[in-house]
C-alpha atoms as one frame of an Amber mdcrd trajectory, in Angstrom:
protein
 -17.819   2.716   8.338 -15.847   2.736   5.107 -13.811   5.646   3.529 -14.634
   6.143  -0.466 -11.162   6.558  -2.441 -12.839   6.485  -5.731 -11.011   9.146
  -7.588  -7.941   9.202  -4.954  -4.454  10.579  -5.679  -1.236   8.738  -4.634
   1.176  11.276  -3.219   4.740  10.460  -3.121   7.546  12.281  -1.557   9.244
  14.855  -3.540  12.547  12.746  -3.643  11.249   9.364  -4.047  13.530   6.505
  -4.777  13.165   4.237  -7.748  11.672   1.265  -5.220   9.044   3.712  -3.735
   8.157   5.063  -7.372   7.602   1.346  -8.350   5.415   0.748  -5.265   3.336
   3.566  -6.084   2.796   2.506  -9.623   2.105  -1.266  -8.546  -0.462   0.023
  -6.234  -1.899   2.134  -8.913  -2.018  -0.762 -11.638  -3.291  -3.291  -9.388
  -6.171  -1.133  -8.281  -6.973  -0.409 -11.758  -7.056  -3.860 -12.812  -9.661
  -5.021 -10.202 -11.959  -1.752 -10.184 -11.175   0.104 -13.597 -10.347   3.155
 -11.521  -7.200   4.879 -12.694  -5.827   6.773  -9.848  -2.997   9.540 -10.647
   0.211   9.340  -8.992   1.831  12.968  -7.943   4.510  14.400  -5.731   2.305
  17.265  -4.696  -1.091  17.547  -2.477  -3.914  17.372  -4.632  -6.559  20.684
  -3.941  -9.297  18.275  -3.050 -10.282  14.821  -3.260  -9.293  11.395  -1.419
  -5.488  11.087  -1.099  -3.266   8.258  -0.420   0.149   9.024   1.113   3.203
   6.838   0.577   5.854   8.105   2.785   8.898   7.482   4.654   8.782   7.392
   8.452  11.282   6.516  11.684   9.021   3.680  13.165   8.744   1.031  13.295
  11.996  -0.291  12.319  13.822  -1.912   9.365  11.329  -3.116   6.574   8.675
  -2.159   8.802   5.567   0.095   8.001   2.499   1.885   9.604  -1.120   2.364
   7.853  -3.393   4.656   9.137  -6.586   6.057   8.022  -8.396   9.739   8.852
 -11.205  11.746   7.510 -10.799  15.450   7.326 -13.185  17.793   6.013 -15.244
  14.941   3.832 -11.775  14.097   2.363 -10.333  10.141   3.213  -6.646  10.039
   3.654  -4.937   7.021   3.796  -1.099   7.165   5.125   1.327   4.647   4.596
   4.791   5.371   6.209   7.739   2.784   5.569  11.019   2.654   7.553  12.932
   2.016   4.538  12.338   1.164   0.967  11.629  -2.408   1.492   9.139  -1.201
   4.334   7.437   1.007   1.935   6.894  -1.769  -0.639   5.432  -4.174   2.032
   3.164  -1.307   3.276   1.737  -0.600  -0.223   1.154  -4.123  -0.620  -0.774
  -4.410   2.758  -2.567  -1.216   1.948  -3.789  -2.896  -1.423  -4.942  -6.007
   0.438  -7.116  -3.984   2.860  -8.923  -2.083   0.300 -12.567  -3.455  -0.321
 -12.829  -3.274  -4.086 -15.317  -3.821  -7.042 -16.121  -2.391 -10.505 -15.697
   1.270  -9.818 -15.566   0.871  -6.301 -12.663   1.478  -3.845 -13.025   1.672
   0.041 -11.175   1.315   3.169 -11.940   1.050   6.890 -12.337   4.310   8.524
 -10.375   3.473  11.749  -7.240   1.667  10.368  -4.124   1.963  12.828  -1.623
  -0.627  11.816   1.960  -1.162  12.618   3.808  -4.191  11.165   7.465  -5.305
  11.406   9.215  -8.434  10.679   9.999 -10.637  13.907  13.422 -11.546  12.199
  15.935  -9.000  10.995  15.144  -9.786   7.178  11.509 -10.754   5.653  11.744
 -14.030   4.036  10.177 -16.370   1.584  10.529 -19.907   1.696  11.678 -21.764
  -1.341  11.744 -25.453  -1.578  11.970 -28.573  -3.679   9.157 -30.971  -2.958
   5.370 -31.487  -4.264   3.742 -28.728  -2.446   1.690 -25.626  -3.179   4.374
 -23.008  -2.510   7.231 -25.318  -3.800   9.138 -26.114  -7.071   8.574 -29.786
  -7.689  11.967 -30.753  -8.992
């Protein structure tokens, strides 16, 4: 079963940092590009409608995040908790990849319960100089 997040509000903590605000803005912009749905970003809980919470949490560790979905009183709720700012950003990006999107359609699986953290202390990206897909051909 999929939860309908059409008309959702992205809710940030009141004292959100600049990277956290950027992650929320990125999430809203990318959803709008793919669905033509404009999601509001606020720091207060709306009275009704679907909600996407972006929060900080104390699990699972540096650069990690958790993602859960629930359904309370006909109200779909997705919660991303990043351990730190980088975990917050990785969690928002992971959430974006989990949505099933189409024109005027934004859905998410009803039973998500994901916890992710890097195997090494710092997540990294490979940069190389050779003629391959993910490298720079000098």
